[in-house]
């Protein structure tokens, strides 16, 4: 096969597929001379195709990588200032160079199936489509990566890892590499190991804080808040992210009442399926009224913080206390 189309929203899997293709075609010596990368947002397609028709220097075939081919999409979300000679591409696909492997990297959820060039490309190329991993597929992927690294991982550790890192496979792979260096070969990664080593972003720390609140883990909730303070995180930003997460949970509750599936929720809310999956899990511990009360408390705290009348950290502690008390209310409907 001379032409490959790698597309979908999971960039890590696209990059992984591209690396496998390159390794199967080029060795270390030829990689320096017989590979070319073109950004279609900067270079017209016809220039890249001229390169694809060049005889390789050391390898049997030359590898030409075409990044960001926005002309394969509807164009509204990914506008391009470059004029591409699509007719030239059609001619090439009908008679590809025997000297090259051309790889299209299209990190988009969808291609414009109405376009003639998309239909032709899918018919003539080897197509590899990626999609975000969630539920058991995410857990299976983590387990498989651990096997490659010759380490074991507990189910609880997998859950904690995804809670802290999220669904970004690139970041997950980086953290797994770090965990593998820490534990000995064939040893086991536990929740304690994950908590000790895994890097946490502000957003993920706030998500963990919300998770502790909705599951009544009061001591851990305050510890998570104090951890944020120790990392010098801005209280106003913490409040905004807390409000955003509770807003997502309330939206998920409402959409669930309307019969939306998680996939439909993700599309409607323009969120990653993993984020919706976690919000659905948290929503089982709350009702919509509780979410609205939490958002109201956070909105009031945001106002008081911005007026400078109260200590920001103390305000956050008071809000968390109120939220916890409301969550523990036995009259919850």
Tab-separated table of C-alpha atoms in Angstrom:
chain	number	residue	atom	x	y	z
A	1	UNK	CA	0.000	0.000	0.000
A	2	UNK	CA	1.356	3.423	-1.005
A	3	UNK	CA	-1.178	5.790	0.630
A	4	UNK	CA	-2.439	5.813	4.229
A	5	UNK	CA	-5.178	7.898	5.819
A	6	UNK	CA	-4.958	8.274	9.597
A	7	UNK	CA	-7.861	10.262	11.000
A	8	UNK	CA	-9.949	10.726	14.143
A	9	UNK	CA	-9.903	12.705	17.370
A	10	UNK	CA	-7.360	10.578	19.252
A	11	UNK	CA	-4.029	12.132	18.238
A	12	UNK	CA	-1.918	9.707	20.269
A	13	UNK	CA	-3.217	6.698	18.327
A	14	UNK	CA	-2.655	8.544	15.036
A	15	UNK	CA	0.944	9.313	16.009
A	16	UNK	CA	1.465	5.722	17.161
A	17	UNK	CA	0.195	4.372	13.826
A	18	UNK	CA	2.435	6.791	11.928
A	19	UNK	CA	5.510	5.720	13.921
A	20	UNK	CA	4.801	2.059	13.179
A	21	UNK	CA	4.542	2.811	9.460
A	22	UNK	CA	7.800	4.742	9.511
A	23	UNK	CA	9.675	2.020	11.403
A	24	UNK	CA	8.449	-0.630	8.992
A	25	UNK	CA	9.668	1.428	6.021
A	26	UNK	CA	12.813	3.229	7.143
A	27	UNK	CA	15.872	2.338	9.186
A	28	UNK	CA	17.827	4.814	11.334
A	29	UNK	CA	20.192	5.690	8.497
A	30	UNK	CA	17.538	6.314	5.849
A	31	UNK	CA	15.206	8.171	8.212
A	32	UNK	CA	17.455	11.207	8.037
A	33	UNK	CA	17.264	11.473	4.241
A	34	UNK	CA	14.058	9.788	3.086
A	35	UNK	CA	11.338	11.395	5.162
A	36	UNK	CA	9.521	14.665	4.551
A	37	UNK	CA	6.820	16.343	6.650
A	38	UNK	CA	4.470	18.986	5.220
A	39	UNK	CA	1.890	21.081	7.049
A	40	UNK	CA	-1.049	21.571	4.702
A	41	UNK	CA	-1.841	24.832	6.499
A	42	UNK	CA	1.444	26.184	5.134
A	43	UNK	CA	2.353	24.230	1.983
A	44	UNK	CA	0.115	23.489	-1.045
A	45	UNK	CA	-0.540	19.799	-1.668
A	46	UNK	CA	1.064	19.865	-5.116
A	47	UNK	CA	4.496	20.675	-3.656
A	48	UNK	CA	4.270	17.723	-1.280
A	49	UNK	CA	3.201	15.417	-4.111
A	50	UNK	CA	6.235	16.463	-6.155
A	51	UNK	CA	8.361	15.293	-3.249
A	52	UNK	CA	6.439	11.996	-3.161
A	53	UNK	CA	7.462	11.407	-6.768
A	54	UNK	CA	11.159	11.797	-5.886
A	55	UNK	CA	13.298	8.650	-5.892
A	56	UNK	CA	14.460	7.751	-2.348
A	57	UNK	CA	18.119	8.179	-1.442
A	58	UNK	CA	18.885	5.232	0.870
A	59	UNK	CA	15.609	3.434	1.562
A	60	UNK	CA	13.399	1.402	-0.745
A	61	UNK	CA	10.655	3.966	-0.351
A	62	UNK	CA	10.394	7.600	0.685
A	63	UNK	CA	7.923	8.585	3.441
A	64	UNK	CA	5.938	11.783	2.928
A	65	UNK	CA	3.730	12.894	5.831
A	66	UNK	CA	0.922	15.379	5.166
A	67	UNK	CA	-0.331	17.020	8.358
A	68	UNK	CA	-3.552	19.010	8.816
A	69	UNK	CA	-5.265	18.284	5.456
A	70	UNK	CA	-8.192	20.580	6.205
A	71	UNK	CA	-9.396	20.288	2.607
A	72	UNK	CA	-10.760	16.865	3.623
A	73	UNK	CA	-13.176	18.491	6.091
A	74	UNK	CA	-16.247	20.663	5.651
A	75	UNK	CA	-13.940	23.644	6.069
A	76	UNK	CA	-15.973	25.728	8.517
A	77	UNK	CA	-14.260	24.512	11.681
A	78	UNK	CA	-10.816	24.207	10.080
A	79	UNK	CA	-10.465	27.073	7.578
A	80	UNK	CA	-7.299	27.203	5.484
A	81	UNK	CA	-5.597	30.141	3.794
A	82	UNK	CA	-3.718	27.849	1.406
A	83	UNK	CA	-5.037	27.041	-2.065
A	84	UNK	CA	-4.636	23.326	-2.773
A	85	UNK	CA	-4.662	21.770	-6.227
A	86	UNK	CA	-7.053	18.951	-5.376
A	87	UNK	CA	-7.122	17.819	-9.024
A	88	UNK	CA	-3.405	17.102	-8.731
A	89	UNK	CA	-4.121	14.972	-5.666
A	90	UNK	CA	-6.850	13.070	-7.525
A	91	UNK	CA	-4.374	12.283	-10.304
A	92	UNK	CA	-1.807	11.111	-7.771
A	93	UNK	CA	-4.268	8.841	-5.918
A	94	UNK	CA	-5.265	7.198	-9.192
A	95	UNK	CA	-1.598	6.555	-9.992
A	96	UNK	CA	0.530	6.784	-6.810
A	97	UNK	CA	4.315	6.830	-6.992
A	98	UNK	CA	5.943	3.406	-6.467
A	99	UNK	CA	8.833	5.182	-4.747
A	100	UNK	CA	6.899	6.627	-1.790
A	101	UNK	CA	4.501	6.050	1.062
A	102	UNK	CA	2.217	9.038	1.601
A	103	UNK	CA	0.596	9.377	5.032
A	104	UNK	CA	-2.317	11.764	5.613
A	105	UNK	CA	-2.620	12.795	9.282
A	106	UNK	CA	-6.099	14.227	9.809
A	107	UNK	CA	-6.840	14.774	13.528
A	108	UNK	CA	-10.545	15.435	12.955
A	109	UNK	CA	-13.656	13.680	14.239
A	110	UNK	CA	-15.203	13.628	10.777
A	111	UNK	CA	-14.238	14.089	7.161
A	112	UNK	CA	-16.580	15.577	4.584
A	113	UNK	CA	-17.955	12.416	2.984
A	114	UNK	CA	-19.691	14.504	0.314
A	115	UNK	CA	-16.390	15.540	-1.241
A	116	UNK	CA	-15.124	13.618	-4.230
A	117	UNK	CA	-11.543	13.715	-2.921
A	118	UNK	CA	-12.563	12.140	0.402
A	119	UNK	CA	-14.404	9.321	-1.355
A	120	UNK	CA	-11.429	8.714	-3.641
A	121	UNK	CA	-8.933	8.804	-0.771
A	122	UNK	CA	-10.918	6.325	1.294
A	123	UNK	CA	-11.207	4.042	-1.726
A	124	UNK	CA	-7.513	4.103	-2.655
A	125	UNK	CA	-5.811	4.427	0.759
A	126	UNK	CA	-5.404	2.167	3.743
A	127	UNK	CA	-7.673	3.851	6.305
A	128	UNK	CA	-6.975	3.916	10.035
A	129	UNK	CA	-9.669	5.672	12.089
A	130	UNK	CA	-9.201	6.516	15.759
A	131	UNK	CA	-11.748	7.422	18.399
A	132	UNK	CA	-11.478	8.315	22.099
A	133	UNK	CA	-11.233	5.396	24.488
A	134	UNK	CA	-13.584	5.201	27.441
A	135	UNK	CA	-15.126	2.713	29.848
A	136	UNK	CA	-13.501	-0.722	29.652
A	137	UNK	CA	-11.527	0.126	26.495
A	138	UNK	CA	-9.553	2.752	28.408
A	139	UNK	CA	-8.853	0.293	31.237
A	140	UNK	CA	-7.812	-2.388	28.750
A	141	UNK	CA	-5.439	0.037	27.013
A	142	UNK	CA	-3.775	0.950	30.316
A	143	UNK	CA	-3.412	-2.732	31.241
A	144	UNK	CA	-1.859	-3.509	27.838
A	145	UNK	CA	0.610	-0.637	28.159
A	146	UNK	CA	1.600	-1.916	31.609
A	147	UNK	CA	2.205	-5.376	30.156
A	148	UNK	CA	4.551	-3.841	27.572
A	149	UNK	CA	6.400	-2.125	30.422
A	150	UNK	CA	6.525	-5.407	32.406
A	151	UNK	CA	4.581	-4.035	35.360
A	152	UNK	CA	1.200	-4.918	36.847
A	153	UNK	CA	-1.455	-2.439	37.963
A	154	UNK	CA	-4.470	-2.840	40.227
A	155	UNK	CA	-7.994	-1.898	39.125
A	156	UNK	CA	-8.147	0.778	41.831
A	157	UNK	CA	-4.868	2.223	40.569
A	158	UNK	CA	-6.251	2.384	37.021
A	159	UNK	CA	-9.306	4.247	38.301
A	160	UNK	CA	-7.145	6.691	40.264
A	161	UNK	CA	-4.834	7.212	37.298
A	162	UNK	CA	-7.692	8.126	34.943
A	163	UNK	CA	-9.209	10.320	37.657
A	164	UNK	CA	-5.992	12.314	37.953
A	165	UNK	CA	-4.840	12.350	34.329
A	166	UNK	CA	-8.090	12.078	32.378
A	167	UNK	CA	-8.424	10.507	28.948
A	168	UNK	CA	-5.369	11.987	27.200
A	169	UNK	CA	-3.480	8.881	26.024
A	170	UNK	CA	-0.267	10.822	25.519
A	171	UNK	CA	-0.264	12.031	29.123
A	172	UNK	CA	-1.304	8.593	30.373
A	173	UNK	CA	1.575	6.978	28.488
A	174	UNK	CA	4.009	9.503	29.970
A	175	UNK	CA	2.762	8.793	33.491
A	176	UNK	CA	2.909	5.024	32.945
A	177	UNK	CA	6.525	5.336	31.797
A	178	UNK	CA	7.261	7.240	35.002
A	179	UNK	CA	5.513	4.602	37.134
A	180	UNK	CA	7.465	1.841	35.374
A	181	UNK	CA	10.760	3.527	36.245
A	182	UNK	CA	9.723	3.748	39.891
A	183	UNK	CA	8.473	0.198	40.469
A	184	UNK	CA	10.682	-2.777	39.777
A	185	UNK	CA	10.046	-5.067	36.808
A	186	UNK	CA	7.040	-7.324	37.362
A	187	UNK	CA	6.090	-5.294	40.447
A	188	UNK	CA	2.598	-3.821	40.965
A	189	UNK	CA	1.389	-0.243	40.654
A	190	UNK	CA	-1.029	0.617	43.471
A	191	UNK	CA	-3.198	3.624	44.296
A	192	UNK	CA	-0.480	4.795	46.677
A	193	UNK	CA	2.104	4.670	43.876
A	194	UNK	CA	-0.163	6.666	41.573
A	195	UNK	CA	-0.835	9.325	44.233
A	196	UNK	CA	2.890	9.590	44.935
A	197	UNK	CA	4.137	9.995	41.366
A	198	UNK	CA	1.415	11.163	38.995
A	199	UNK	CA	1.455	14.819	37.998
A	200	UNK	CA	-1.815	16.658	38.472
A	201	UNK	CA	-3.155	19.659	36.620
A	202	UNK	CA	-5.372	22.227	38.317
A	203	UNK	CA	-8.400	20.912	36.421
A	204	UNK	CA	-7.752	17.330	37.512
A	205	UNK	CA	-7.149	18.342	41.121
A	206	UNK	CA	-10.465	20.202	41.123
A	207	UNK	CA	-12.166	17.177	39.581
A	208	UNK	CA	-10.768	15.009	42.399
A	209	UNK	CA	-12.050	17.571	44.910
A	210	UNK	CA	-15.544	17.396	43.399
A	211	UNK	CA	-15.375	13.604	43.439
A	212	UNK	CA	-14.594	13.610	47.168
A	213	UNK	CA	-17.490	15.986	47.845
A	214	UNK	CA	-20.162	14.042	45.953
A	215	UNK	CA	-19.074	10.763	47.547
A	216	UNK	CA	-19.016	12.272	51.096
A	217	UNK	CA	-15.264	11.791	51.529
A	218	UNK	CA	-15.117	14.909	53.691
A	219	UNK	CA	-11.582	14.638	55.102
A	220	UNK	CA	-10.177	13.902	51.637
A	221	UNK	CA	-12.138	16.817	50.182
A	222	UNK	CA	-10.523	19.296	52.572
A	223	UNK	CA	-7.113	17.687	52.049
A	224	UNK	CA	-7.543	18.117	48.285
A	225	UNK	CA	-8.429	21.774	48.854
A	226	UNK	CA	-5.362	22.335	51.047
A	227	UNK	CA	-3.204	20.627	48.427
A	228	UNK	CA	-4.448	23.194	45.911
A	229	UNK	CA	-3.546	25.986	48.323
A	230	UNK	CA	-0.052	24.537	48.810
A	231	UNK	CA	0.451	24.558	45.041
A	232	UNK	CA	-0.376	28.289	45.024
A	233	UNK	CA	-3.480	27.831	42.891
A	234	UNK	CA	-5.620	30.960	42.581
A	235	UNK	CA	-8.876	30.553	44.632
A	236	UNK	CA	-10.940	32.442	42.033
A	237	UNK	CA	-9.833	29.961	39.369
A	238	UNK	CA	-10.635	27.031	41.686
A	239	UNK	CA	-14.137	28.424	42.244
A	240	UNK	CA	-14.685	28.791	38.492
A	241	UNK	CA	-13.620	25.206	37.805
A	242	UNK	CA	-15.748	23.853	40.673
A	243	UNK	CA	-18.787	25.701	39.322
A	244	UNK	CA	-18.090	24.378	35.823
A	245	UNK	CA	-17.978	20.766	37.022
A	246	UNK	CA	-21.204	21.040	39.029
A	247	UNK	CA	-22.815	22.752	36.028
A	248	UNK	CA	-21.820	19.799	33.831
A	249	UNK	CA	-23.255	17.376	36.394
A	250	UNK	CA	-26.563	19.286	36.468
A	251	UNK	CA	-26.717	19.285	32.659
A	252	UNK	CA	-26.046	15.553	32.582
A	253	UNK	CA	-28.864	14.992	35.086
A	254	UNK	CA	-31.308	16.973	32.936
A	255	UNK	CA	-30.262	15.303	29.686
A	256	UNK	CA	-30.550	11.915	31.371
A	257	UNK	CA	-34.164	12.708	32.241
A	258	UNK	CA	-34.762	13.447	28.553
A	259	UNK	CA	-33.438	10.040	27.591
A	260	UNK	CA	-30.097	11.128	26.115
A	261	UNK	CA	-27.362	8.494	25.871
A	262	UNK	CA	-23.848	9.371	27.053
A	263	UNK	CA	-22.742	9.693	23.438
A	264	UNK	CA	-25.600	12.118	22.724
A	265	UNK	CA	-24.763	14.073	25.879
A	266	UNK	CA	-21.133	14.438	24.789
A	267	UNK	CA	-22.213	15.713	21.376
A	268	UNK	CA	-24.803	18.125	22.799
A	269	UNK	CA	-22.501	19.524	25.504
A	270	UNK	CA	-19.430	19.474	23.210
A	271	UNK	CA	-17.475	17.487	25.798
A	272	UNK	CA	-15.176	14.493	25.537
A	273	UNK	CA	-17.060	11.200	26.165
A	274	UNK	CA	-14.760	10.476	29.117
A	275	UNK	CA	-15.753	13.749	30.825
A	276	UNK	CA	-19.425	12.893	30.351
A	277	UNK	CA	-18.879	9.364	31.642
A	278	UNK	CA	-17.357	10.721	34.863
A	279	UNK	CA	-20.089	13.354	35.253
A	280	UNK	CA	-22.769	10.666	34.862
A	281	UNK	CA	-21.072	8.624	37.580
A	282	UNK	CA	-20.998	11.633	39.917
A	283	UNK	CA	-24.592	12.585	39.069
A	284	UNK	CA	-25.816	9.351	40.664
A	285	UNK	CA	-24.902	10.853	44.038
A	286	UNK	CA	-26.666	14.214	43.509
A	287	UNK	CA	-29.940	15.723	42.438
A	288	UNK	CA	-30.271	18.791	40.233
A	289	UNK	CA	-31.323	20.995	43.164
A	290	UNK	CA	-28.120	20.162	45.041
A	291	UNK	CA	-26.043	21.094	41.994
A	292	UNK	CA	-27.859	24.424	41.658
A	293	UNK	CA	-27.310	25.159	45.377
A	294	UNK	CA	-23.606	24.409	44.999
A	295	UNK	CA	-23.330	26.631	41.934
A	296	UNK	CA	-25.157	29.425	43.786
A	297	UNK	CA	-22.753	29.188	46.741
A	298	UNK	CA	-19.771	29.264	44.381
A	299	UNK	CA	-21.181	32.248	42.447
A	300	UNK	CA	-21.598	34.208	45.682
A	301	UNK	CA	-18.062	33.284	46.748
A	302	UNK	CA	-16.724	34.427	43.378
A	303	UNK	CA	-18.402	37.819	43.847
A	304	UNK	CA	-17.072	38.237	47.397
A	305	UNK	CA	-13.561	37.264	46.306
A	306	UNK	CA	-13.545	39.770	43.462
A	307	UNK	CA	-14.766	42.598	45.714
A	308	UNK	CA	-11.852	41.878	48.057
A	309	UNK	CA	-13.961	41.998	51.232
A	310	UNK	CA	-13.033	38.548	52.503
A	311	UNK	CA	-10.000	36.284	52.573
A	312	UNK	CA	-10.198	34.089	49.460
A	313	UNK	CA	-8.951	30.876	51.056
A	314	UNK	CA	-11.282	31.253	54.035
A	315	UNK	CA	-14.193	31.804	51.660
A	316	UNK	CA	-13.398	28.580	49.832
A	317	UNK	CA	-13.248	26.678	53.112
A	318	UNK	CA	-16.634	28.110	54.143
A	319	UNK	CA	-18.162	27.225	50.771
A	320	UNK	CA	-16.861	23.682	50.977
A	321	UNK	CA	-18.300	23.371	54.505
A	322	UNK	CA	-21.726	24.556	53.304
A	323	UNK	CA	-21.620	22.257	50.284
A	324	UNK	CA	-20.683	19.276	52.429
A	325	UNK	CA	-23.474	19.987	54.897
A	326	UNK	CA	-26.025	20.216	52.102
A	327	UNK	CA	-24.722	17.026	50.538
A	328	UNK	CA	-25.129	15.255	53.877
A	329	UNK	CA	-28.717	16.462	54.307
A	330	UNK	CA	-30.919	13.373	54.992
A	331	UNK	CA	-33.857	15.165	53.334
A	332	UNK	CA	-32.165	15.010	49.898
A	333	UNK	CA	-34.678	14.099	47.218
